[in-house]
Coordinates of C-alpha atoms in Angstrom, one line a residue:
M1178 CA -29.6 194.5 30.2
A1179 CA -25.9 195.1 30.9
Y1180 CA -24.0 194.7 34.4
I1181 CA -20.3 195.7 33.8
P1182 CA -17.8 196.2 36.4
A1183 CA -15.4 197.1 33.8
L1184 CA -12.6 195.8 34.7
P1185 CA -9.5 197.9 34.4
D1186 CA -6.9 196.6 32.2
S1187 CA -3.1 196.9 32.3
N1188 CA -2.0 200.3 31.7
A1189 CA -5.6 201.7 34.0
P1190 CA -4.0 203.9 37.3
P1191 CA -5.2 202.3 40.9
V1192 CA -8.4 202.7 41.6
R1193 CA -9.3 206.1 44.2
I1194 CA -12.4 206.2 44.6
N1195 CA -14.2 203.3 44.7
L1196 CA -18.5 203.6 42.9
L1197 CA -19.0 200.1 41.6
S1198 CA -21.2 198.9 44.7
D1199 CA -21.7 198.5 47.9
T1200 CA -20.3 195.7 47.9
Q1201 CA -16.7 197.0 47.6
T1202 CA -16.9 198.2 51.4
R1203 CA -13.8 196.4 53.4
P1204 CA -13.9 195.4 56.8
S1205 CA -12.6 198.4 59.2
A1206 CA -9.9 198.1 61.6
A1207 CA -12.3 197.8 64.5
M1208 CA -14.9 195.4 62.7
R1209 CA -11.4 193.0 62.2
E1210 CA -10.2 193.2 66.3
A1211 CA -14.0 192.2 66.9
M1212 CA -13.4 189.0 64.0
A1213 CA -10.7 187.9 65.6
R1214 CA -11.5 188.1 69.7
A1215 CA -14.9 185.9 68.5
E1216 CA -15.6 183.1 70.1
V1217 CA -16.4 181.1 67.6
G1218 CA -18.5 176.9 67.2
D1219 CA -19.4 174.7 64.6
E1220 CA -22.7 176.2 63.0
Q1221 CA -23.4 173.4 61.4
M1222 CA -23.9 172.2 64.3
G1223 CA -25.5 174.8 65.9
D1224 CA -22.5 175.2 68.2
D1225 CA -21.5 178.5 67.4
P1226 CA -22.7 181.5 70.3
T1227 CA -21.4 184.4 67.9
V1228 CA -23.6 183.0 65.2
N1229 CA -26.5 182.1 66.9
A1230 CA -26.4 185.4 68.9
L1231 CA -26.5 187.2 65.3
N1232 CA -29.5 185.0 64.5
E1233 CA -31.7 185.6 67.6
R1234 CA -30.7 189.5 66.9
V1235 CA -31.4 189.5 63.3
A1236 CA -35.3 187.2 64.0
A1237 CA -35.7 189.9 66.9
L1238 CA -34.6 193.1 64.5
L1239 CA -37.2 191.7 61.7
G1240 CA -39.9 190.7 63.5
K1241 CA -40.1 187.0 63.1
Q1242 CA -39.6 183.6 64.6
A1243 CA -36.6 182.7 63.8
A1244 CA -32.9 183.8 61.5
V1245 CA -30.5 182.2 59.3
F1246 CA -27.2 182.6 58.4
L1247 CA -26.2 182.3 54.9
P1248 CA -23.1 182.4 53.5
S1249 CA -25.1 185.3 50.6
G1250 CA -28.2 187.4 49.7
T1251 CA -28.5 185.0 46.6
M1252 CA -28.8 182.1 49.0
C1253 CA -31.1 183.7 50.9
N1254 CA -33.6 184.3 47.8
V1255 CA -33.1 181.0 46.8
T1256 CA -32.6 179.1 50.4
A1257 CA -36.5 181.0 50.6
T1258 CA -37.3 179.8 47.0
L1259 CA -36.2 176.4 47.2
S1260 CA -38.5 175.8 51.2
T1261 CA -41.8 177.4 49.8
C1262 CA -42.5 176.4 45.9
R1263 CA -42.4 173.2 43.6
P1264 CA -41.5 172.8 40.5
G1265 CA -43.6 174.5 37.8
D1266 CA -44.8 177.3 40.6
E1267 CA -44.7 180.7 39.9
I1268 CA -43.0 183.9 41.7
I1269 CA -43.9 187.2 41.0
A1270 CA -41.8 189.8 40.6
H1271 CA -40.9 193.2 39.1
R1272 CA -39.3 192.7 35.8
T1273 CA -35.9 194.0 37.2
A1274 CA -35.9 192.2 40.4
H1275 CA -32.5 190.3 41.7
I1276 CA -34.0 186.6 41.7
L1277 CA -34.6 187.2 38.0
S1278 CA -32.1 189.2 36.8
R1279 CA -29.2 188.8 38.7
E1280 CA -28.8 185.5 40.1
G1281 CA -27.5 182.8 37.2
G1282 CA -31.4 181.8 36.5
A1283 CA -31.1 180.0 39.8
H1284 CA -34.8 179.8 40.4
A1285 CA -35.1 178.0 37.1
A1286 CA -31.9 175.9 37.3
I1287 CA -32.2 174.3 41.0
G1288 CA -36.1 174.9 41.6
G1289 CA -37.8 174.8 38.1
F1290 CA -39.4 177.6 38.8
Q1291 CA -41.2 180.7 36.7
I1292 CA -41.0 184.0 37.5
T1293 CA -43.4 186.4 35.8
P1294 CA -42.3 189.9 35.9
L1295 CA -44.2 193.2 36.2
D1296 CA -43.3 196.2 34.9
G1297 CA -43.5 199.3 36.8
D1298 CA -41.8 202.1 37.4
D1299 CA -38.5 202.8 39.4
G1300 CA -38.0 199.4 39.8
Q1301 CA -41.8 198.9 41.6
F1302 CA -45.2 197.2 40.6
S1303 CA -48.0 198.8 42.2
L1304 CA -51.2 196.8 43.7
D1305 CA -53.3 197.0 40.6
A1306 CA -50.5 195.7 38.5
F1307 CA -50.0 192.8 41.2
R1308 CA -53.8 192.0 41.0
A1309 CA -53.9 192.1 37.9
A1310 CA -51.4 189.1 37.5
L1311 CA -53.3 186.8 40.0
H1312 CA -55.3 184.1 37.6
P1313 CA -57.3 181.6 39.7
R1314 CA -55.8 178.0 40.4
S1315 CA -55.6 176.1 37.0
R1316 CA -54.8 173.3 35.9
Y1317 CA -54.3 174.8 33.0
Q1318 CA -51.9 177.5 34.7
P1319 CA -48.9 176.6 36.8
P1320 CA -49.6 177.3 41.0
Q1321 CA -49.1 181.6 41.8
T1322 CA -46.9 180.6 45.4
M1323 CA -44.7 183.9 46.1
V1324 CA -45.3 187.2 45.6
S1325 CA -41.7 188.7 45.9
V1326 CA -40.4 192.4 46.4
E1327 CA -36.5 193.8 46.7
Q1328 CA -36.4 196.5 49.5
T1329 CA -35.1 198.7 47.9
A1330 CA -35.1 198.3 44.9
N1331 CA -31.8 198.3 42.8
I1332 CA -31.5 198.2 39.3
G1333 CA -35.2 201.4 39.8
G1334 CA -32.7 203.6 41.8
G1335 CA -32.4 202.2 45.2
T1336 CA -36.0 203.6 45.9
I1337 CA -38.0 203.1 49.1
W1338 CA -40.7 200.9 48.3
P1339 CA -43.7 203.0 49.9
Q1340 CA -45.3 200.8 53.5
A1341 CA -48.3 201.5 52.7
T1342 CA -47.8 199.5 49.4
L1343 CA -46.2 197.2 50.4
D1344 CA -49.1 196.2 53.5
A1345 CA -51.5 196.4 50.7
I1346 CA -49.3 193.8 48.0
A1347 CA -48.6 191.8 50.9
A1348 CA -52.3 191.2 51.9
A1349 CA -53.4 190.8 48.9
G1350 CA -50.8 188.4 48.1
K1351 CA -52.2 186.3 51.2
A1352 CA -55.9 186.3 50.3
A1353 CA -55.2 185.3 47.3
G1354 CA -53.2 182.1 49.0
L1355 CA -49.9 183.1 48.3
V1356 CA -46.8 183.1 50.4
T1357 CA -44.3 186.7 50.6
H1358 CA -40.9 187.0 50.8
M1359 CA -39.2 190.3 50.7
D1360 CA -35.8 190.7 49.3
G1361 CA -34.2 192.9 52.5
A1362 CA -30.1 193.1 50.4
R1363 CA -30.8 196.8 51.5
L1364 CA -33.8 197.4 53.9
M1365 CA -31.5 198.5 56.6
N1366 CA -31.5 202.1 53.9
A1367 CA -34.6 202.2 54.0
V1368 CA -35.3 202.0 57.6
V1369 CA -32.4 205.1 57.8
A1370 CA -34.4 207.0 55.1
T1371 CA -37.7 207.2 56.3
G1372 CA -37.0 206.0 60.3
I1373 CA -39.6 203.0 59.8
A1374 CA -38.7 200.1 62.4
A1375 CA -36.7 197.3 60.4
R1376 CA -40.2 194.8 61.5
D1377 CA -42.9 197.2 60.5
M1378 CA -41.4 197.4 57.3
A1379 CA -41.4 193.9 57.1
A1380 CA -44.2 192.8 59.1
G1381 CA -46.3 191.5 56.5
W1382 CA -43.9 189.7 54.6
D1383 CA -43.3 185.7 56.0
S1384 CA -40.0 185.8 55.2
V1385 CA -37.7 188.6 55.2
W1386 CA -33.5 188.9 55.0
I1387 CA -31.1 191.3 55.7
D1388 CA -27.0 191.9 53.3
F1389 CA -24.2 192.4 55.7
S1390 CA -21.7 193.5 53.1
K1391 CA -23.4 196.0 51.4
G1392 CA -23.6 199.1 52.9
L1393 CA -23.4 197.4 56.1
G1394 CA -19.5 197.1 55.2
A1395 CA -19.3 193.2 56.5
P1396 CA -17.5 191.3 54.5
V1397 CA -19.3 188.2 53.5
G1398 CA -23.0 187.0 55.2
A1399 CA -26.7 187.5 54.9
S1400 CA -29.0 186.6 57.6
L1401 CA -33.0 185.1 56.3
A1402 CA -35.3 185.5 58.8
G1403 CA -39.5 183.8 59.2
S1404 CA -41.3 180.8 60.8
R1405 CA -39.8 178.6 63.3
D1406 CA -41.3 175.9 60.8
F1407 CA -39.6 177.8 57.3
I1408 CA -36.5 178.4 59.0
D1409 CA -36.0 174.4 59.5
E1410 CA -36.8 174.4 56.0
V1411 CA -34.2 177.0 54.5
W1412 CA -31.9 174.8 56.5
R1413 CA -32.2 171.6 54.6
W1414 CA -31.7 173.5 51.8
K1415 CA -29.1 175.0 52.8
Q1416 CA -27.2 171.9 53.8
R1417 CA -27.8 170.3 50.6
L1418 CA -26.5 173.8 48.7
G1419 CA -22.9 173.7 50.9
G1420 CA -23.7 176.6 52.8
S1421 CA -23.3 175.1 55.7
M1422 CA -20.4 176.5 58.0
R1423 CA -17.9 175.7 60.6
Q1424 CA -16.2 178.6 62.6
A1425 CA -18.0 181.0 61.6
G1426 CA -18.6 183.2 64.2
V1427 CA -15.4 185.0 62.5
I1428 CA -17.6 186.3 59.8
A1429 CA -20.8 186.7 62.7
A1430 CA -19.0 189.3 64.5
A1431 CA -18.2 191.3 62.0
C1432 CA -21.9 191.7 61.4
N1433 CA -22.4 191.9 64.9
Y1434 CA -20.4 194.8 65.2
A1435 CA -22.2 196.5 61.7
L1436 CA -25.1 196.2 63.3
D1437 CA -23.9 197.8 66.2
H1438 CA -21.9 200.7 64.6
H1439 CA -23.2 200.9 60.9
V1440 CA -26.8 201.1 60.6
E1441 CA -27.3 205.2 61.3
R1442 CA -24.2 206.0 59.1
L1443 CA -25.7 204.8 56.0
A1444 CA -27.9 208.2 56.4
E1445 CA -23.9 209.7 55.7
D1446 CA -24.2 207.6 52.1
H1447 CA -27.4 209.1 51.2
A1448 CA -26.6 212.6 51.7
H1449 CA -23.2 212.2 49.8
A1450 CA -25.7 210.0 46.7
R1451 CA -27.3 213.5 47.3
A1452 CA -24.5 215.6 46.4
L1453 CA -23.5 213.7 43.5
A1454 CA -26.7 213.6 41.6
A1455 CA -27.1 217.4 43.0
G1456 CA -24.0 217.9 41.4
L1457 CA -23.8 215.8 38.3
A1458 CA -27.4 217.7 37.5
Q1459 CA -25.8 220.7 37.1
I1460 CA -23.4 219.6 34.0
A1461 CA -25.0 219.9 30.9
G1462 CA -26.1 217.7 29.3
V1463 CA -26.1 214.6 32.2
E1464 CA -29.8 213.8 33.2
V1465 CA -29.8 212.1 36.8
Q1466 CA -32.7 210.5 38.3
E1467 CA -32.8 211.7 42.0
P1468 CA -31.5 209.9 44.9
Q1469 CA -33.6 207.9 47.8
T1470 CA -30.9 206.0 49.3
N1471 CA -27.3 205.2 48.1
L1472 CA -28.1 204.6 44.8
V1473 CA -27.8 207.4 41.8
F1474 CA -28.5 206.4 38.3
F1475 CA -27.1 209.2 35.6
S1476 CA -26.6 209.2 31.2
P1477 CA -24.6 211.8 30.4
E1478 CA -25.8 210.7 26.6
G1479 CA -27.6 214.1 26.6
A1480 CA -24.1 215.8 26.8
G1481 CA -22.0 213.8 23.6
L1482 CA -20.9 210.3 25.8
G1483 CA -22.3 207.0 26.1
G1484 CA -22.7 205.5 29.1
E1485 CA -19.7 202.6 28.4
A1486 CA -17.6 205.5 27.2
M1487 CA -18.1 207.6 30.5
V1488 CA -17.4 204.0 32.3
A1489 CA -13.9 204.0 30.4
A1490 CA -13.3 207.4 30.6
L1491 CA -13.6 207.6 34.3
R1492 CA -11.5 204.3 35.2
Q1493 CA -8.7 205.9 33.5
R1494 CA -8.8 208.4 36.0
G1495 CA -9.3 205.8 38.8
V1496 CA -12.4 206.3 39.2
L1497 CA -14.6 203.1 39.2
L1498 CA -18.6 202.3 38.6
A1499 CA -20.7 200.0 36.0
T1500 CA -23.5 200.4 33.5
M1501 CA -27.2 198.7 34.4
D1502 CA -30.2 198.4 32.6
G1503 CA -28.5 201.2 30.4
R1504 CA -27.7 203.6 32.3
I1505 CA -24.5 205.0 35.2
R1506 CA -25.3 203.8 38.5
A1507 CA -23.0 205.2 41.1
C1508 CA -22.8 203.9 44.4
T1509 CA -21.6 205.1 48.1
H1510 CA -21.1 203.6 50.8
L1511 CA -18.5 203.7 53.7
D1512 CA -15.4 203.7 51.1
V1513 CA -16.3 206.8 50.4
S1514 CA -15.9 210.4 51.4
R1515 CA -17.5 213.6 50.8
D1516 CA -14.0 214.7 48.7
M1517 CA -14.5 211.8 46.6
I1518 CA -17.5 212.7 45.5
D1519 CA -16.9 216.6 44.6
E1520 CA -14.1 214.9 42.3
T1521 CA -15.7 212.1 40.8
I1522 CA -18.8 215.3 40.1
G1523 CA -15.4 217.7 38.4
L1524 CA -13.9 214.7 36.2
V1525 CA -17.7 214.2 34.6
R1526 CA -17.2 217.5 33.9
E1527 CA -13.9 218.0 32.7
I1528 CA -14.5 214.5 30.8
L1529 CA -17.3 215.9 28.7
R1530 CA -16.3 218.9 27.9
R1531 CA -13.0 218.0 26.2
Q1532 CA -16.1 215.9 24.3

């Protein structure tokens, strides 16, 4: 399951079109101004007013009692599992989930947890698959402590878990005594695409977080929400892992700005993704997964060119993408225009025509 950002060689031209990830966004001039004006204090001591305001805002947005500001989404996942599970416990997730495939084995290395992978189309497992994975409490098997979903499902193609499925899995998990956790790295993409409020989408889930450094365009930061007792325990692990910060209001201000200005505009990224997919699908031999949000997965192998070769050829033309799970992933974001989408389609067509 390769993830190859295709670092440029010394002869490669500058990147003009960056479709590698929505993490590639840069803070706008207005966001930088908001950061410069931020009121600050010692976040570790609870004295940063901008961080405190962000935490209250995120807790309300996600329908939870409290929230904590963390440096990254990975730390949200790691502190959530560390606050909930004990060494030897079992976590159930999709086989492509970020906690299993993109966090360096942190949950096993730090917490000693076992993550059981479930199969399912488009990065999602079904209620039946989840129920089949459950087992009776027994000293012969690890205690099943948590079920985790990723909204949207990144490697699944940026797909949106249906609300009915989320509710059913959460209910089944709680009936079996499991804690429910939602990796909401791109939750706001799902919210904008469906019109379902974030608090409703996460209603059945004990813990949930949102990332500000992806489509929302902030330079750093994520917020994890849950019960007050849970967030108190997360704070303990945040301290242990070195995630406590000082005058963090500077970066929290960027996150508040993102919530004010960059949520509704995610629809533009989704429109660009649909345009990219439609254009690529018109090229003979290119297989494209229909996008639901801002991720477009495609393969040019039917046209006689492998994914890595296509990524390399595009890089030589100033376009940056990645291969992931055997396909090419293009990610639209606020620094990608419609003209860039059209140019990328044209370059793919040109590269394949020269094969």
